[in-house]
XYZ file of C-alpha atoms in Angstrom:
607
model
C 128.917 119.491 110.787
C 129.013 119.785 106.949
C 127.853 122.643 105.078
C 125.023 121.474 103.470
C 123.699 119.847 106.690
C 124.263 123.442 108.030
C 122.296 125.065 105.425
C 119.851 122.913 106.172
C 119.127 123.699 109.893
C 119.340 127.499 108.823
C 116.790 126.926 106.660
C 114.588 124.912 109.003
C 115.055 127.205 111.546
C 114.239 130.282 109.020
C 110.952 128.411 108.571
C 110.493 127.896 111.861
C 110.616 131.193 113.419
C 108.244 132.741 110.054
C 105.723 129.897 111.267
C 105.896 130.576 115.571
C 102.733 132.593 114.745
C 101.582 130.133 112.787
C 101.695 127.140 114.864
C 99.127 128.400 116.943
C 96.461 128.360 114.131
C 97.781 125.425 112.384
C 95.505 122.640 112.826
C 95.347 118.942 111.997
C 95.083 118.450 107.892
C 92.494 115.492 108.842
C 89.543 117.898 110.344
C 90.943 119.977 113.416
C 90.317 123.063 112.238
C 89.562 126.427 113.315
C 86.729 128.460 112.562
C 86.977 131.506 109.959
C 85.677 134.768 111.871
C 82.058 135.441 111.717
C 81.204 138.819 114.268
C 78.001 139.346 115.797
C 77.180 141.855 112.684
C 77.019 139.000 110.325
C 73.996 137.850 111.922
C 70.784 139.094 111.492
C 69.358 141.142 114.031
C 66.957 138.700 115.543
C 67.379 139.043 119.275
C 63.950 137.364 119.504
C 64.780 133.688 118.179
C 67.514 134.170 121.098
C 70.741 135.779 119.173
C 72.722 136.783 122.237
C 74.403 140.182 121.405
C 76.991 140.320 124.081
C 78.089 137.228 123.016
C 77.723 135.188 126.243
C 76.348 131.523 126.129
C 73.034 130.679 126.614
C 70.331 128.348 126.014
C 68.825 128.409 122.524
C 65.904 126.383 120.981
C 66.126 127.079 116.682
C 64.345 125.648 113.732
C 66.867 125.987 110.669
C 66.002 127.498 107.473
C 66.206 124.053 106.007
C 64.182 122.530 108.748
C 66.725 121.282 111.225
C 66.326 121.628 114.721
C 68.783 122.720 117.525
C 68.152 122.788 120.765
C 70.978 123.436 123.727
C 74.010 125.970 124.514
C 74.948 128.296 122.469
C 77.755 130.733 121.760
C 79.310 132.985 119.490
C 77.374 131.817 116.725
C 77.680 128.096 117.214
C 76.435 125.553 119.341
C 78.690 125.086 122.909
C 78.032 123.125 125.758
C 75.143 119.972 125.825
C 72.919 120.317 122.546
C 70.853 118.303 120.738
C 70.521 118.986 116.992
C 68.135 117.050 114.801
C 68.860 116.750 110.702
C 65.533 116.623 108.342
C 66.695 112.978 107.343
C 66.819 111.498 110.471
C 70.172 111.775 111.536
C 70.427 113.053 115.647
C 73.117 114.145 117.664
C 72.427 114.266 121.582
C 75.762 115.322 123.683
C 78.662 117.920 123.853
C 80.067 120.510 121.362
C 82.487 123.130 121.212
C 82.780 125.568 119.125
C 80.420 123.786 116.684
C 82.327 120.536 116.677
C 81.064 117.368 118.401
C 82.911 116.893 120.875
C 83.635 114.859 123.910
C 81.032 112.469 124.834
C 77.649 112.019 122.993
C 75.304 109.795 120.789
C 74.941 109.788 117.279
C 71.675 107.968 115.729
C 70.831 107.353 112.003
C 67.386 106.931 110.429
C 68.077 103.274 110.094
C 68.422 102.573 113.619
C 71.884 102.179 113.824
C 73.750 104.554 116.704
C 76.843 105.462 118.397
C 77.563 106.387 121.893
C 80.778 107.324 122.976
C 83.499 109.876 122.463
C 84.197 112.562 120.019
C 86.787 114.528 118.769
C 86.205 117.191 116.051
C 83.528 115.925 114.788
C 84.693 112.477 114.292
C 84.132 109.326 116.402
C 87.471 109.037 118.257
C 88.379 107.716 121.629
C 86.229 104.442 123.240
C 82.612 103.917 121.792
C 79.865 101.410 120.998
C 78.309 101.198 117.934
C 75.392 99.271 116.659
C 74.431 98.568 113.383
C 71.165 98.422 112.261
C 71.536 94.339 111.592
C 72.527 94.379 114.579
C 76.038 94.211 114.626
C 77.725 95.710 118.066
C 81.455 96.965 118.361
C 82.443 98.194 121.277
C 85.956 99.225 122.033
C 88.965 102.195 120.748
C 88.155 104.434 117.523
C 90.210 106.881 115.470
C 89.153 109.358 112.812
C 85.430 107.345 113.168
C 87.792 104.069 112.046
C 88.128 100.897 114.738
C 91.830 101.414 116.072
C 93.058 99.906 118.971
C 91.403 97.097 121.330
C 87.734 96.184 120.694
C 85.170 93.696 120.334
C 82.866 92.885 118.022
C 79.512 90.877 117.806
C 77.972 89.739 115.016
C 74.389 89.744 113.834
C 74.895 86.088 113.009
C 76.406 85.022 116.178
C 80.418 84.973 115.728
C 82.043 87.706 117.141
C 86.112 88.926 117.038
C 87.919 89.815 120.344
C 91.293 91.545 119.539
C 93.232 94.348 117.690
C 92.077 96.290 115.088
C 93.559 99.048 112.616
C 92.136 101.360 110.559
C 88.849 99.835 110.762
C 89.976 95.649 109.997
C 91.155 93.384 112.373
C 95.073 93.617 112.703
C 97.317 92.168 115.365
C 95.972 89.536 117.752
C 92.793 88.505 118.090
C 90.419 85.931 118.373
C 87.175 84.947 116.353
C 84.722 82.722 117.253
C 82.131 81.331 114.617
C 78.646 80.948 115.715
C 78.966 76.496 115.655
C 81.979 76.702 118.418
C 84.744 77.120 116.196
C 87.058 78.801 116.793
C 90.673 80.765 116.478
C 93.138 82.737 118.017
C 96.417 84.397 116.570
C 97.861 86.532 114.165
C 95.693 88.928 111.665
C 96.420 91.421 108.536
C 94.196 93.296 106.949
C 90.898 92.062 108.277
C 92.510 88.109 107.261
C 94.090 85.152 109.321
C 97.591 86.134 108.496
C 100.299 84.692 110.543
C 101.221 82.289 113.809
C 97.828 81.428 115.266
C 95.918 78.275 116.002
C 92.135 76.922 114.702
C 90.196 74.625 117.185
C 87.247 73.238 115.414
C 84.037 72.508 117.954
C 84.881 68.508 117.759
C 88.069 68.939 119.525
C 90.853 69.055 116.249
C 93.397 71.737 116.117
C 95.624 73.136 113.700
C 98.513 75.206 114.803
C 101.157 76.910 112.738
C 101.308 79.199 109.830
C 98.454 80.848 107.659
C 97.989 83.142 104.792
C 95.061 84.621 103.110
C 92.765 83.076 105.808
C 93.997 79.416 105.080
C 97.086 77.022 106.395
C 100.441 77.765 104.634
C 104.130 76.915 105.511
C 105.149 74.616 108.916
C 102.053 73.458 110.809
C 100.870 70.516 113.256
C 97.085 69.174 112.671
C 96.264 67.345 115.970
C 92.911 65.123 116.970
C 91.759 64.514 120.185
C 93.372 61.007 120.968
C 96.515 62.345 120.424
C 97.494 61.407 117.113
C 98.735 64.553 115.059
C 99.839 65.073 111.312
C 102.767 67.477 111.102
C 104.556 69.071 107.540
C 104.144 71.639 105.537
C 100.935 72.891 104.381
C 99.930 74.687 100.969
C 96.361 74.846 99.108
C 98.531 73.539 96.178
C 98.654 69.894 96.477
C 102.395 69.941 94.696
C 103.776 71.670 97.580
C 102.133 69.844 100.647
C 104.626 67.060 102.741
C 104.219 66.017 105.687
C 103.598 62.746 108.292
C 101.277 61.423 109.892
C 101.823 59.997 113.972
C 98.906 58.133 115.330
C 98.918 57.776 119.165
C 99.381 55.147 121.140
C 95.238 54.620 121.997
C 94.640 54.531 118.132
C 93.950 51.324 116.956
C 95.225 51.834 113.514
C 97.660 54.291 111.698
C 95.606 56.654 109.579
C 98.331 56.583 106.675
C 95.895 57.720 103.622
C 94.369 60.923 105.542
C 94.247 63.994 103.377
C 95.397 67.411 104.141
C 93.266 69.013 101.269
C 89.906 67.984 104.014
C 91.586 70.622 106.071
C 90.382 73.417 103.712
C 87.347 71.934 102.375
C 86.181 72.470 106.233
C 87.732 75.976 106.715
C 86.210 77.335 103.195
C 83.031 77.479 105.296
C 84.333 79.780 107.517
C 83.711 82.924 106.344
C 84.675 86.040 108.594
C 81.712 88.638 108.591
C 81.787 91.917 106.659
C 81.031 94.864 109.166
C 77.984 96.798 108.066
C 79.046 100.107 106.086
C 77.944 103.113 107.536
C 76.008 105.094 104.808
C 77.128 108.394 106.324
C 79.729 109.520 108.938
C 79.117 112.240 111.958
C 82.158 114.171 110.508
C 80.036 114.274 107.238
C 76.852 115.904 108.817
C 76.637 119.586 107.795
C 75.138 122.091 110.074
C 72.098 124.351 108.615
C 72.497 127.801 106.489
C 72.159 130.890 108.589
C 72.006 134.159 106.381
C 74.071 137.459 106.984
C 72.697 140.895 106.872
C 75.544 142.259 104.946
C 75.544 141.868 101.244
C 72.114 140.460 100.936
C 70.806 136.800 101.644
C 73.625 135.216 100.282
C 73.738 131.638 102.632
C 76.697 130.317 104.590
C 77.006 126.504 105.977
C 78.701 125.271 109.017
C 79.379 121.717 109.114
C 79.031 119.816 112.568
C 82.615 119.978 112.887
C 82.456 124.029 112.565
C 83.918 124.138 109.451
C 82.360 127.166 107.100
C 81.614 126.364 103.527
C 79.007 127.213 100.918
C 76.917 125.564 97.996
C 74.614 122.642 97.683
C 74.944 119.893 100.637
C 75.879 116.715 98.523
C 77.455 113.304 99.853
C 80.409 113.977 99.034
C 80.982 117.899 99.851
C 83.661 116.882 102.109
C 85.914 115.317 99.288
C 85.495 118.726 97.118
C 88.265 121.186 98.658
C 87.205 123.813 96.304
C 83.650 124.851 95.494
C 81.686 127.071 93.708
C 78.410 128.298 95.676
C 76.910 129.423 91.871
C 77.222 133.009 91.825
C 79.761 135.021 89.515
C 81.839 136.255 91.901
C 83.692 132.762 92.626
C 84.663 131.920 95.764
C 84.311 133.372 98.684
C 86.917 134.617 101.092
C 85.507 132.522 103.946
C 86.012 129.170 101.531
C 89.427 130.318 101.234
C 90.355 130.774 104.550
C 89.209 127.159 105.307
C 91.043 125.554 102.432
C 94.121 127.337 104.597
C 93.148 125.545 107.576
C 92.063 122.422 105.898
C 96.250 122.205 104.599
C 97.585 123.692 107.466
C 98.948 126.613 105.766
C 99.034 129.526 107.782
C 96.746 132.075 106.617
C 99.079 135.364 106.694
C 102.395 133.599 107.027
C 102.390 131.547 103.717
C 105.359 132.294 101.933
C 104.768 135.656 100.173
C 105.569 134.249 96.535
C 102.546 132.137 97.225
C 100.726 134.028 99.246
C 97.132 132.390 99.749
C 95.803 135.027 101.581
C 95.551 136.594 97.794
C 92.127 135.519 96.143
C 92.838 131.922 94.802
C 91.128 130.424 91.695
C 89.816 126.745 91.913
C 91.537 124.963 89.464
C 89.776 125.070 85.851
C 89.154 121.893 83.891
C 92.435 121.975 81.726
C 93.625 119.317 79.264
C 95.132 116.579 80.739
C 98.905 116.439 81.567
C 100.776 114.538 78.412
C 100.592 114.118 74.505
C 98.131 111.230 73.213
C 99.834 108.390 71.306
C 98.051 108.648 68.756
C 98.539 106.634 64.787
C 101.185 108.836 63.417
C 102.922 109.494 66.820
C 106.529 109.075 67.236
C 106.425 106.221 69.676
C 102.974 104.699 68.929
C 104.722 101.645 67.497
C 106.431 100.815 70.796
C 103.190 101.225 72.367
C 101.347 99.093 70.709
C 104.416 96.576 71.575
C 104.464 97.097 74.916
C 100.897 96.827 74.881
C 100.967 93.552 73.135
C 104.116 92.157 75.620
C 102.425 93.295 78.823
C 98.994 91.738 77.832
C 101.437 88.664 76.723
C 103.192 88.579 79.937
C 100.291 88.838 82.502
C 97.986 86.564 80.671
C 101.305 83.951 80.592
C 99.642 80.914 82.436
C 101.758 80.065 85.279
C 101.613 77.927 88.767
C 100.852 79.575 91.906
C 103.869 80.617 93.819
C 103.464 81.504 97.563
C 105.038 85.074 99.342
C 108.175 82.926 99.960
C 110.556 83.293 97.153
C 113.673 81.640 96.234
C 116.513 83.280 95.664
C 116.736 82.057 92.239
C 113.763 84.604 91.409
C 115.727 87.379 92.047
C 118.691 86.303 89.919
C 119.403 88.819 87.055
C 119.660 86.124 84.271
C 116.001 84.845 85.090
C 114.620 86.289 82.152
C 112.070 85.237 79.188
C 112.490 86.487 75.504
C 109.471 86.236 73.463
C 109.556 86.547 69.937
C 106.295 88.324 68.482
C 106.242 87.761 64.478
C 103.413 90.010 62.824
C 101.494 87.144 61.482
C 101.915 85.460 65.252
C 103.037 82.287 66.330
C 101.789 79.552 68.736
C 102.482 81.645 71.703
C 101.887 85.092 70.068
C 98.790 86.692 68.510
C 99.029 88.751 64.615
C 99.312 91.914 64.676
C 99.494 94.931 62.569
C 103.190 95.968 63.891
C 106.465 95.524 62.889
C 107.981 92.280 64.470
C 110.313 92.647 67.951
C 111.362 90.762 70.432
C 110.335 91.146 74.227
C 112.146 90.235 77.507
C 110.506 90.324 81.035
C 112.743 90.450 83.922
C 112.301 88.238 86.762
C 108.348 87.541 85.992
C 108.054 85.367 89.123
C 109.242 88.570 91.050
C 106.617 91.158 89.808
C 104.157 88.533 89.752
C 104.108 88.214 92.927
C 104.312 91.506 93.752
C 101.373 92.605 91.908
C 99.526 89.945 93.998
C 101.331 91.193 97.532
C 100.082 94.699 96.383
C 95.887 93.436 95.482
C 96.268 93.968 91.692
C 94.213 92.678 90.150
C 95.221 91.126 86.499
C 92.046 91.695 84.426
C 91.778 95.359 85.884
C 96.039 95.698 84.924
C 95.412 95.023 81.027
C 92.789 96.830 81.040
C 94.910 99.748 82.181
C 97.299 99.412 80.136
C 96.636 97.631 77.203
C 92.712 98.806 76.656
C 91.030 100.866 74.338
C 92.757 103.928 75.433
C 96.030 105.159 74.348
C 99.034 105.871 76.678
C 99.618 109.502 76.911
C 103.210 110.797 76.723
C 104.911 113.457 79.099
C 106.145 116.623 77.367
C 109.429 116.696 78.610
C 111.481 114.299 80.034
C 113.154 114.263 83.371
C 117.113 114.932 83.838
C 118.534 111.369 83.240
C 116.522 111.244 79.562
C 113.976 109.228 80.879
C 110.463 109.742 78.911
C 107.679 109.110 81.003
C 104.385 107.288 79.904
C 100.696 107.410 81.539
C 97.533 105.537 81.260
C 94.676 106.637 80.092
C 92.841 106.066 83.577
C 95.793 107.594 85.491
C 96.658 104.493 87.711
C 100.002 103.248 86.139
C 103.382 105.215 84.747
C 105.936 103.670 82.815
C 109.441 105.622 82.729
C 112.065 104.421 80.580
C 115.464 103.365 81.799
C 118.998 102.793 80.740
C 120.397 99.599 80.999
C 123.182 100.796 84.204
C 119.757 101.641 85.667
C 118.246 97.984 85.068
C 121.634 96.219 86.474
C 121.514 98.515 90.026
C 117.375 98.075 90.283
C 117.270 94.355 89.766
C 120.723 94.251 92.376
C 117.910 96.273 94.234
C 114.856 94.158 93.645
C 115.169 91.467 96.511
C 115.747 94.163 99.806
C 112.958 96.207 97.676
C 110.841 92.778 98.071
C 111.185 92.495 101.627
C 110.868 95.523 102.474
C 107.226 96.052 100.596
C 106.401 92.744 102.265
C 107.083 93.562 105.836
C 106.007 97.144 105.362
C 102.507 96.826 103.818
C 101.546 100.447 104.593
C 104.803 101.954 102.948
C 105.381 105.237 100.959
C 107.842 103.776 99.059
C 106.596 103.331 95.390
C 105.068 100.243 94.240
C 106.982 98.517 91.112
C 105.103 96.001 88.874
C 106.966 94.998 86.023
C 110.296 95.432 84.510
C 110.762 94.759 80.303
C 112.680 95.330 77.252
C 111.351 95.726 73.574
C 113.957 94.953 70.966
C 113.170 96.713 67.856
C 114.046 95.667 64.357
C 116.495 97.303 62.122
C 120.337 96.689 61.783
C 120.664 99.254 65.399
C 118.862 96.677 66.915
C 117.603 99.062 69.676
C 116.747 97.856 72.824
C 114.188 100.059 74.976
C 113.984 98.998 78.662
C 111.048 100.516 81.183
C 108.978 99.896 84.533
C 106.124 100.435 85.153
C 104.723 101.872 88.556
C 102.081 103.212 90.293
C 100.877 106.543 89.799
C 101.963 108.431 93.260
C 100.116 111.388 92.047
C 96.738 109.938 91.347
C 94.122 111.177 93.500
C 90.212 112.260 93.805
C 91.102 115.397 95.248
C 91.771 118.037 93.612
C 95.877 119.064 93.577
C 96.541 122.845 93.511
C 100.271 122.326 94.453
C 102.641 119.931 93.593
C 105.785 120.179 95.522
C 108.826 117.924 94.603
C 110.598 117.230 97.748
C 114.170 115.936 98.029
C 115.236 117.405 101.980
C 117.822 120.078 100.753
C 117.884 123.716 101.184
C 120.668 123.494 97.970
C 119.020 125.602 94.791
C 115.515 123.754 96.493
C 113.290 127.098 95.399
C 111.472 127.796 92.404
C 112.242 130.742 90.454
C 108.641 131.849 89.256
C 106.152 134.064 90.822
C 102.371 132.945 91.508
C 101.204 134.397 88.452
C 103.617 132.182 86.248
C 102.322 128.924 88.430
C 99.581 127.095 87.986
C 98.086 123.457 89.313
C 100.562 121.707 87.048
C 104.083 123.700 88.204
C 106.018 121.232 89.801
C 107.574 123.480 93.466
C 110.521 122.548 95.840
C 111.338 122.254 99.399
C 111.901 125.902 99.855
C 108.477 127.004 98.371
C 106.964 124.610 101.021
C 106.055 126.982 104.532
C 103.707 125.373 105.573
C 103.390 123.113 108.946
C 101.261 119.706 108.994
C 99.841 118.037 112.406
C 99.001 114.870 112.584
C 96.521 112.952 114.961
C 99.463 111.093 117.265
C 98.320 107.686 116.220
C 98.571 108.823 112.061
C 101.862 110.362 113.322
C 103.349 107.112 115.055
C 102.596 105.374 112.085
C 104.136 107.775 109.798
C 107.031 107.677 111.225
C 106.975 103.901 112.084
């Protein structure tokens, strides 16, 4: 065993035996959480509304502060056993709860009609349910974190209905749909699409079996009609790339030479598969009323129906908000803090000491944002207006629609295309107020496509990028040189590279191509665009970059950023809590804290 693989088990099992106290409070970062301690003193003394002081269960019957209405089992301050609690908009939960979290098995009902009936698990709809919608719509069938996952069925409003595999709330796997006029087909889905092997039987007896993408016929396929005859080649919605022959049977009477593919989808562009109704609000989302605590005055405390303890203003989207204020001065309150603990995982008296957060934390203030503005006068904001100009060049480029299936010619290095951008313009260039370059995208039929494999969408990319907004400019620049470049909306980063670092990512770029295509749900950064500005002068300069999505972009708030590279080797940061803030970048030995995952999230992390 090596030393550094050594130093890594010590180091794993260090963490390990600071956390055995830990695990058993650690919960799941997606809701299982436990609750923060609230005694029998914190409650008024109101034995006659049914407060049990010796802190056995027992039936209670409450109307809320706010109006709410419980009525069912109770203990140690939280509803326990069957209950029924109403919410002053409608909303009604009738079934089981522990601990102030729904769960096991119960039904959920909104105010527009729409209800759910079936198991829960901390608060969300997990496990096998029915829901219908208020149009009517019925699933019934496996759920996960209040997401379809697994086996189910749905029928639609409308009449169709889907019989198969689903994941993370769209139909993925095998399954069949069936429209409302008989049509129908069975095979291969991804991401809620036809995707895949499968086979379409229209309600007049036709059948096409073979390959499909985006919901239509592409690649090897057979079209067959009931007397026999079929029509076999390869299929494409671009009429360039369709061959094929046609073999009429032997009860035909004639050879139906002149029949058109294109028919095909002209009859499969009416059908549409249905868009499940959106549920305005989820059970995990429903917040439990204030009760007040005789210590310290009437200052309110909230339980959500999962048992979770927060404070402030119920608003839609409280659950996104990790940190709130409940509008006094004195900040947050302990209780908040102890969730956010639980929320992360992060044990509440274990946490390594240097960042202790059993210490009074402060919610992240409103800072400037990370990076220098490019502004007129900047350094660099020359080459961003030409890299501005070249991207919005490159992607507006008119070019013929290529299908997932690449040549290998794509991914040669020498497929490149130099473009020439003179400051009064050209045919092919617009004028600008620049000096003139030169710019050089590498393999453009490459990152074209992968924008489209990753649902970019090219209006939304300029925009980005080449907008209104400037690019803003990281201080400092990481350890090969690199300077790093952001949009003004946060989405995209473009790093500068050398050109050793072009040659190895473009002998890279075809196993990176595969690899994003058969792993749609992978961590692995998404790359969408590799170019070169040549700048004038005698040096002639040459500045190469990529640009990527943002991995940090998010609409939580991030009060630790933790760089991770799996070594124990100088992997620790040397700066105590008061020199950190929300923007210090941390490494693998600051990081003591342990994260569960639901099994199914787990499988598929690892997967």
């Amino acid at each position: 065993m090596s030393k550094e693989h050594s130093g890594v088990l010590r180091a794993w099992e260090s963490t390990m035996r600071k956390t055995q106290a830990a695990k058993k409070r650690a919960n799941n970062i997606f809701g299982i959480t436990s609750m923060a301690n609230v005694t029998n003193n914190d409650l008024e003394d109101d034995t006659d509304k049914g407060v049990s002081i010796s802190g056995e269960a027992y039936f209670a019957e409450k109307i809320l502060p706010n109006g709410d209405y419980y009525t069912g089992q109770w203990y140690d301050n939280f509803p326990d056993g069957q209950g029924k609690y109403l919410w002053t908009d409608g909303c009604m939960y009738l079934g089981e709860w522990h601990k102030g979290k729904t769960m096991g098995k119960g039904r959920f009902s909104w105010p527009s009609g729409a209800s759910y009936e079936g198991e829960f698990k901390t608060g969300y709809m997990d496990g096998t349910g029915t829901y219908i919608g208020s149009n009517g719509d019925t699933y019934k069938g496996k759920w996960v974190m209040n997401m379809k996952h697994g086996h189910g069925i749905l029928n639609y409003s409308n009449g169709d209905c889907y019989d198969g595999e689903w994941r993370r709330g769209l139909q993925e796997g095998h399954g069949k749909y069936q429209w409302q006029n008989k049509n129908y087909y069975i095979g291969e889905w991804k991401t809620g699409v036809i995707f895949g092997k499968g086979i379409f039987v229209w309600s007049n007896g036709n059948t096409y079996d073979g390959y499909w993408e985006d919901g239509m016929p592409k690649g090897n396929g057979t079209y067959q009609w009931p007397d026999g005859s079929f029509y076999v080649g390869n299929w494409s919605k671009d009429p360039d790339e369709q061959n094929g022959t046609y073999y009429p049977s032997e009860s035909s009477l004639a050879a139906n030479l002149e029949w058109d593919p294109t028919t095909v989808y002209n009859e499969l562009a009416g059908c549409k598969i249905c868009v499940g109704e959106r549920v305005s609000i989820m059970p995990s989302q429903k917040r439990l009323a204030t009760w007040y605590s005789s210590k310290g005055g009437d200052k309110p405390r909230r339980m959500s129906a999962d048992g979770r303890v927060s404070v402030g203003v119920e608003r839609p989207l409280d659950k996104m908000s990790l940190w709130e204020n409940d509008g006094n001065s004195n900040g947050l309150r302990q209780v908040r803090r102890d969730l956010d603990c639980e929320l992360l995982g992060i044990p509440h008296n274990d946490a390594n000491p240097k960042f202790n957060l059993g210490l009074p934390l402060k919610a992240p203030k409103l800072e400037k944002r990370q990076g220098e503005t490019i502004s007129k006068g900047h350094r660099n904001y020359e080459l961003m207006l030409n890299l501005q100009l070249g991207i919005r060049h490159s992607v507006g480029r008119p070019a013929p629609a290529t299908s997932f299936d690449l040549k290998a010619s794509a991914f040669d290095p020498k497929d490149k295309i130099w473009t020439r951008f003179p400051r009064e313009g050209s045919k092919y260039t617009p004028p600008h107020q620049s000096y003139e370059f030169k710019w050089k995208d590498y393999c453009p039929v490459v990152f074209r496509t992968l924008r489209k494999l990753f649902k970019v969408d090219p209006a939304d990319y300029m925009i980005s990028i080449c907008g209104d907004n400037a690019l803003r400019e990281l201080s400092s620049p990481g350890k090969s040189g690199s300077f790093f470049y952001l949009t003004d909306d946060d989405r995209y980063m473009i790093k500068t590279m050398k050109k050793s670092e072009v040659k190895m990512f473009l002998r890279m770029l075809s196993a990176y191509y595969n690899h994003v295509r058969s792993f749609e749900n992978t961590l692995v950064i998404k790359y969408y665009g590799l170019h070169c500005v040549k700048l004038p002068g005698t040096t002639q300069k040459k500045v190469r970059f990529i640009i990527m999505g943002n991995l940090l972009r998010s609409d939580y708030t991030i009060h630790r950023r933790f760089d991770l590279k799996g070594s124990s080797l100088g992997r620790i940061t040397e700066k105590n809590e008061f020199e950190t803030d929300n923007t210090t970048i941390l490494k693998d030995l600051d990081l003591n804290f342990i994260f569960k995952l639901q099994k199914a999230w787990y499988q598929e992390f690892c997967w």
